[in-house]
């Protein structure tokens, strides 16, 4: 098959202990999925889950042991960090029941949902889609995927982010409002999940702005941490 121009390379992530990489299909993100973060954003309670998407090429693959460079994006004066557990789907399906959801998971990774908060907030005020605040280039730095069998007790793992060595976000995965299995059930009712899909499961409280020169270090117990610098 020929194309009018050379297609871009497939977006992918490294896999712990393997030479093959994980090809990315779609990136689904869960909004306000930790109670304390929901409160700091002006909401409370266990509202029905909602989702937004990022393009696959928003990913910055953060290799193990390296410091990735992430460019400060245009049009914003208020770039926020959001540390997240990322779920990698290895087996697709639709209308997946929560009881069966874990069978569809290939592995887990540490990720950041970088957010142009000022642009997002302005779109919210106008009642317009806020893709411009979430789905821009390099808005999803993600580390290597750890296969599920090697990830340990991910449900009770600690999740944290440090900026320039100081704690910004720290919580536990068991504080998710909608847990991993429930999230997959809701998502697969709306979209047919495919191998290669990533789910960014939400961020805990403590989101804040970063500036050029800041070094971010994110971790989830049992997974490869990520380190990046805003340039």
Short mmCIF file of C-alpha atoms in Angstrom, two decimals:
data_model
loop_
_atom_site.label_atom_id
_atom_site.label_comp_id
_atom_site.label_asym_id
_atom_site.label_seq_id
_atom_site.Cartn_x
_atom_site.Cartn_y
_atom_site.Cartn_z
CA UNK A 1 0.00 0.00 0.00
CA UNK A 2 1.26 3.48 -0.82
CA UNK A 3 0.46 6.80 0.86
CA UNK A 4 0.60 10.43 -0.27
CA UNK A 5 3.28 10.97 2.40
CA UNK A 6 5.16 8.71 4.79
CA UNK A 7 2.93 7.89 7.79
CA UNK A 8 4.30 8.69 11.24
CA UNK A 9 5.88 6.00 13.35
CA UNK A 10 3.57 4.07 15.68
CA UNK A 11 3.51 5.63 19.15
CA UNK A 12 4.74 3.05 21.66
CA UNK A 13 6.07 2.44 25.15
CA UNK A 14 8.86 0.17 26.40
CA UNK A 15 7.90 -2.96 28.31
CA UNK A 16 9.86 -3.98 31.37
CA UNK A 17 12.13 -6.95 30.60
CA UNK A 18 11.17 -7.24 26.93
CA UNK A 19 12.64 -6.09 23.65
CA UNK A 20 9.24 -5.60 22.03
CA UNK A 21 7.41 -2.34 22.61
CA UNK A 22 3.74 -1.76 23.42
CA UNK A 23 1.96 -0.03 20.48
CA UNK A 24 -0.51 2.65 21.57
CA UNK A 25 -4.02 2.76 20.12
CA UNK A 26 -6.01 5.30 22.16
CA UNK A 27 -5.54 7.07 25.48
CA UNK A 28 -8.62 7.30 27.69
CA UNK A 29 -8.48 9.56 30.75
CA UNK A 30 -10.77 9.46 33.77
CA UNK A 31 -11.73 12.83 35.21
CA UNK A 32 -11.88 13.63 38.94
CA UNK A 33 -11.41 10.05 40.14
CA UNK A 34 -9.97 10.74 43.61
CA UNK A 35 -12.29 12.31 46.18
CA UNK A 36 -9.79 14.84 47.53
CA UNK A 37 -8.86 15.98 44.02
CA UNK A 38 -12.54 16.31 43.15
CA UNK A 39 -12.94 18.55 46.20
CA UNK A 40 -9.99 20.76 45.27
CA UNK A 41 -11.57 21.18 41.83
CA UNK A 42 -14.89 22.20 43.42
CA UNK A 43 -16.79 18.91 43.34
CA UNK A 44 -17.74 16.26 45.90
CA UNK A 45 -19.19 12.77 46.04
CA UNK A 46 -19.07 9.70 43.80
CA UNK A 47 -20.41 11.25 40.62
CA UNK A 48 -20.76 9.03 37.55
CA UNK A 49 -17.39 8.62 35.85
CA UNK A 50 -16.59 10.76 32.82
CA UNK A 51 -13.84 10.46 30.26
CA UNK A 52 -11.79 12.45 27.79
CA UNK A 53 -9.15 11.36 25.30
CA UNK A 54 -5.62 12.26 24.35
CA UNK A 55 -4.08 11.36 20.98
CA UNK A 56 -1.55 8.54 20.97
CA UNK A 57 1.18 10.91 19.79
CA UNK A 58 0.75 13.01 22.95
CA UNK A 59 2.86 10.36 24.69
CA UNK A 60 6.43 11.06 25.70
CA UNK A 61 7.98 7.64 26.34
CA UNK A 62 10.10 8.07 29.46
CA UNK A 63 12.76 5.37 29.33
CA UNK A 64 13.88 3.68 32.57
CA UNK A 65 16.72 5.52 34.28
CA UNK A 66 16.54 8.55 31.98
CA UNK A 67 15.31 12.11 32.36
CA UNK A 68 12.93 13.00 29.55
CA UNK A 69 12.59 16.58 28.34
CA UNK A 70 9.07 17.94 28.00
CA UNK A 71 8.56 21.31 26.34
CA UNK A 72 6.50 23.95 28.10
CA UNK A 73 3.50 24.26 25.76
CA UNK A 74 2.29 27.35 23.95
CA UNK A 75 -0.69 29.56 24.88
CA UNK A 76 -0.63 28.80 28.62
CA UNK A 77 0.63 30.52 31.74
CA UNK A 78 -0.58 27.78 34.08
CA UNK A 79 0.73 24.30 33.22
CA UNK A 80 -0.32 21.74 35.84
CA UNK A 81 1.00 18.26 36.69
CA UNK A 82 -1.35 15.34 37.39
CA UNK A 83 0.33 12.06 38.41
CA UNK A 84 -1.63 8.95 37.37
CA UNK A 85 -1.59 5.18 37.29
CA UNK A 86 -1.80 4.09 33.64
CA UNK A 87 -3.53 0.82 32.74
CA UNK A 88 -2.43 -0.84 29.48
CA UNK A 89 -5.09 -2.98 27.75
CA UNK A 90 -3.87 -6.20 26.16
CA UNK A 91 -7.20 -7.83 25.31
CA UNK A 92 -10.02 -5.81 23.79
CA UNK A 93 -13.76 -6.06 24.26
CA UNK A 94 -17.00 -4.21 24.86
CA UNK A 95 -19.48 -4.37 27.72
CA UNK A 96 -16.79 -5.93 29.91
CA UNK A 97 -18.05 -6.70 33.41
CA UNK A 98 -15.99 -5.48 36.34
CA UNK A 99 -15.58 -9.07 37.51
CA UNK A 100 -13.82 -9.92 34.23
CA UNK A 101 -11.95 -6.66 33.70
CA UNK A 102 -8.56 -7.65 35.09
CA UNK A 103 -8.27 -10.35 32.39
CA UNK A 104 -8.05 -7.56 29.81
CA UNK A 105 -5.09 -5.77 31.41
CA UNK A 106 -1.62 -6.22 29.94
CA UNK A 107 0.20 -4.14 32.52
CA UNK A 108 0.63 -0.84 34.33
CA UNK A 109 2.81 2.26 34.10
CA UNK A 110 3.39 5.62 35.76
CA UNK A 111 2.14 8.62 33.79
CA UNK A 112 1.45 12.34 33.92
CA UNK A 113 -1.59 14.12 32.52
CA UNK A 114 -0.10 17.54 31.81
CA UNK A 115 -2.82 20.19 31.69
CA UNK A 116 -3.03 23.75 30.37
CA UNK A 117 -5.27 24.66 33.31
CA UNK A 118 -6.01 28.24 32.27
CA UNK A 119 -7.18 27.12 28.83
CA UNK A 120 -9.21 24.26 30.31
CA UNK A 121 -10.92 26.58 32.79
CA UNK A 122 -11.76 29.12 30.10
CA UNK A 123 -13.37 26.43 27.95
CA UNK A 124 -15.37 25.21 30.94
CA UNK A 125 -16.70 28.73 31.56
CA UNK A 126 -17.83 28.93 27.94
CA UNK A 127 -19.38 25.45 27.99
CA UNK A 128 -17.05 24.32 25.20
CA UNK A 129 -14.90 21.18 24.82
CA UNK A 130 -11.60 21.51 26.64
CA UNK A 131 -9.38 19.39 24.37
CA UNK A 132 -7.05 22.39 24.07
CA UNK A 133 -6.31 22.08 27.78
CA UNK A 134 -5.58 18.35 27.74
CA UNK A 135 -4.82 16.90 24.31
CA UNK A 136 -1.74 18.81 23.18
CA UNK A 137 1.72 17.60 22.17
CA UNK A 138 3.80 15.96 24.93
CA UNK A 139 0.85 16.11 27.35
CA UNK A 140 1.23 12.44 28.40
CA UNK A 141 4.71 11.50 29.65
CA UNK A 142 4.53 7.77 30.51
CA UNK A 143 7.13 5.32 31.76
CA UNK A 144 7.78 1.67 30.89
CA UNK A 145 4.91 -0.79 31.19
CA UNK A 146 5.25 -3.45 33.88
CA UNK A 147 3.31 -6.62 32.94
CA UNK A 148 0.43 -7.21 35.34
CA UNK A 149 1.90 -10.42 36.78
CA UNK A 150 5.01 -8.49 37.85
CA UNK A 151 3.28 -5.39 39.21
CA UNK A 152 2.50 -6.71 42.68
CA UNK A 153 -0.42 -5.42 44.74
CA UNK A 154 -1.26 -2.51 42.48
CA UNK A 155 -4.65 -1.91 44.12
CA UNK A 156 -2.97 -0.79 47.36
CA UNK A 157 0.10 0.85 45.80
CA UNK A 158 1.21 4.32 46.80
CA UNK A 159 1.23 7.00 44.10
CA UNK A 160 3.36 10.12 44.40
CA UNK A 161 4.92 13.05 42.60
CA UNK A 162 7.83 15.24 43.63
CA UNK A 163 8.80 18.52 41.98
CA UNK A 164 12.40 19.59 42.52
CA UNK A 165 12.63 17.04 45.33
CA UNK A 166 9.59 18.29 47.28
CA UNK A 167 6.34 16.34 47.66
CA UNK A 168 3.43 17.66 45.58
CA UNK A 169 1.08 14.67 45.33
CA UNK A 170 0.90 11.55 47.50
CA UNK A 171 -1.95 9.08 47.89
CA UNK A 172 -2.88 5.42 47.32
CA UNK A 173 -4.54 3.66 44.40
CA UNK A 174 -7.18 2.26 46.77
CA UNK A 175 -8.55 5.81 47.07
CA UNK A 176 -9.81 5.80 43.48
CA UNK A 177 -13.51 6.67 43.44
CA UNK A 178 -14.06 4.26 40.54
CA UNK A 179 -11.55 1.43 40.82
CA UNK A 180 -9.69 -0.05 37.85
CA UNK A 181 -12.22 -2.82 37.16
CA UNK A 182 -15.22 -0.48 37.45
CA UNK A 183 -13.53 2.02 35.14
CA UNK A 184 -13.01 -0.65 32.48
CA UNK A 185 -16.66 -1.69 32.80
CA UNK A 186 -17.85 1.90 32.24
CA UNK A 187 -15.39 2.60 29.42
CA UNK A 188 -16.18 -0.58 27.50
CA UNK A 189 -19.88 0.23 27.57
CA UNK A 190 -19.16 3.41 25.60
CA UNK A 191 -16.24 2.30 23.41
CA UNK A 192 -15.00 -1.08 22.24
CA UNK A 193 -11.62 -1.33 23.93
CA UNK A 194 -8.71 -2.47 21.78
CA UNK A 195 -5.30 -3.97 22.52
CA UNK A 196 -2.97 -1.00 22.82
CA UNK A 197 -5.43 1.24 24.63
CA UNK A 198 -4.14 3.12 27.66
CA UNK A 199 -6.33 4.27 30.55
CA UNK A 200 -5.09 7.14 32.71
CA UNK A 201 -7.05 6.43 35.87
CA UNK A 202 -7.15 9.86 37.51
CA UNK A 203 -5.00 11.99 39.78
CA UNK A 204 -5.00 12.55 43.54
CA UNK A 205 -5.05 15.93 45.26
CA UNK A 206 -2.13 18.32 45.10
CA UNK A 207 -2.16 19.34 41.43
CA UNK A 208 -0.23 22.57 40.89
CA UNK A 209 1.72 24.57 38.34
CA UNK A 210 5.19 23.84 37.01
CA UNK A 211 7.60 26.15 35.18
CA UNK A 212 10.57 25.73 32.88
CA UNK A 213 13.47 24.07 34.65
CA UNK A 214 11.34 22.09 37.10
CA UNK A 215 12.22 18.41 37.53
CA UNK A 216 9.29 16.04 38.10
CA UNK A 217 9.65 12.55 39.57
CA UNK A 218 6.60 10.30 39.61
CA UNK A 219 6.19 6.89 41.21
CA UNK A 220 3.72 4.09 41.86
CA UNK A 221 4.84 1.30 44.19
CA UNK A 222 6.02 -1.71 42.18
CA UNK A 223 6.37 0.15 38.87
CA UNK A 224 9.27 1.86 37.12
CA UNK A 225 9.32 5.54 38.20
CA UNK A 226 9.53 8.41 35.74
CA UNK A 227 11.70 11.50 35.74
CA UNK A 228 11.38 14.48 33.45
CA UNK A 229 12.32 18.13 33.17
CA UNK A 230 10.21 20.96 31.79
CA UNK A 231 12.23 22.85 29.16
#
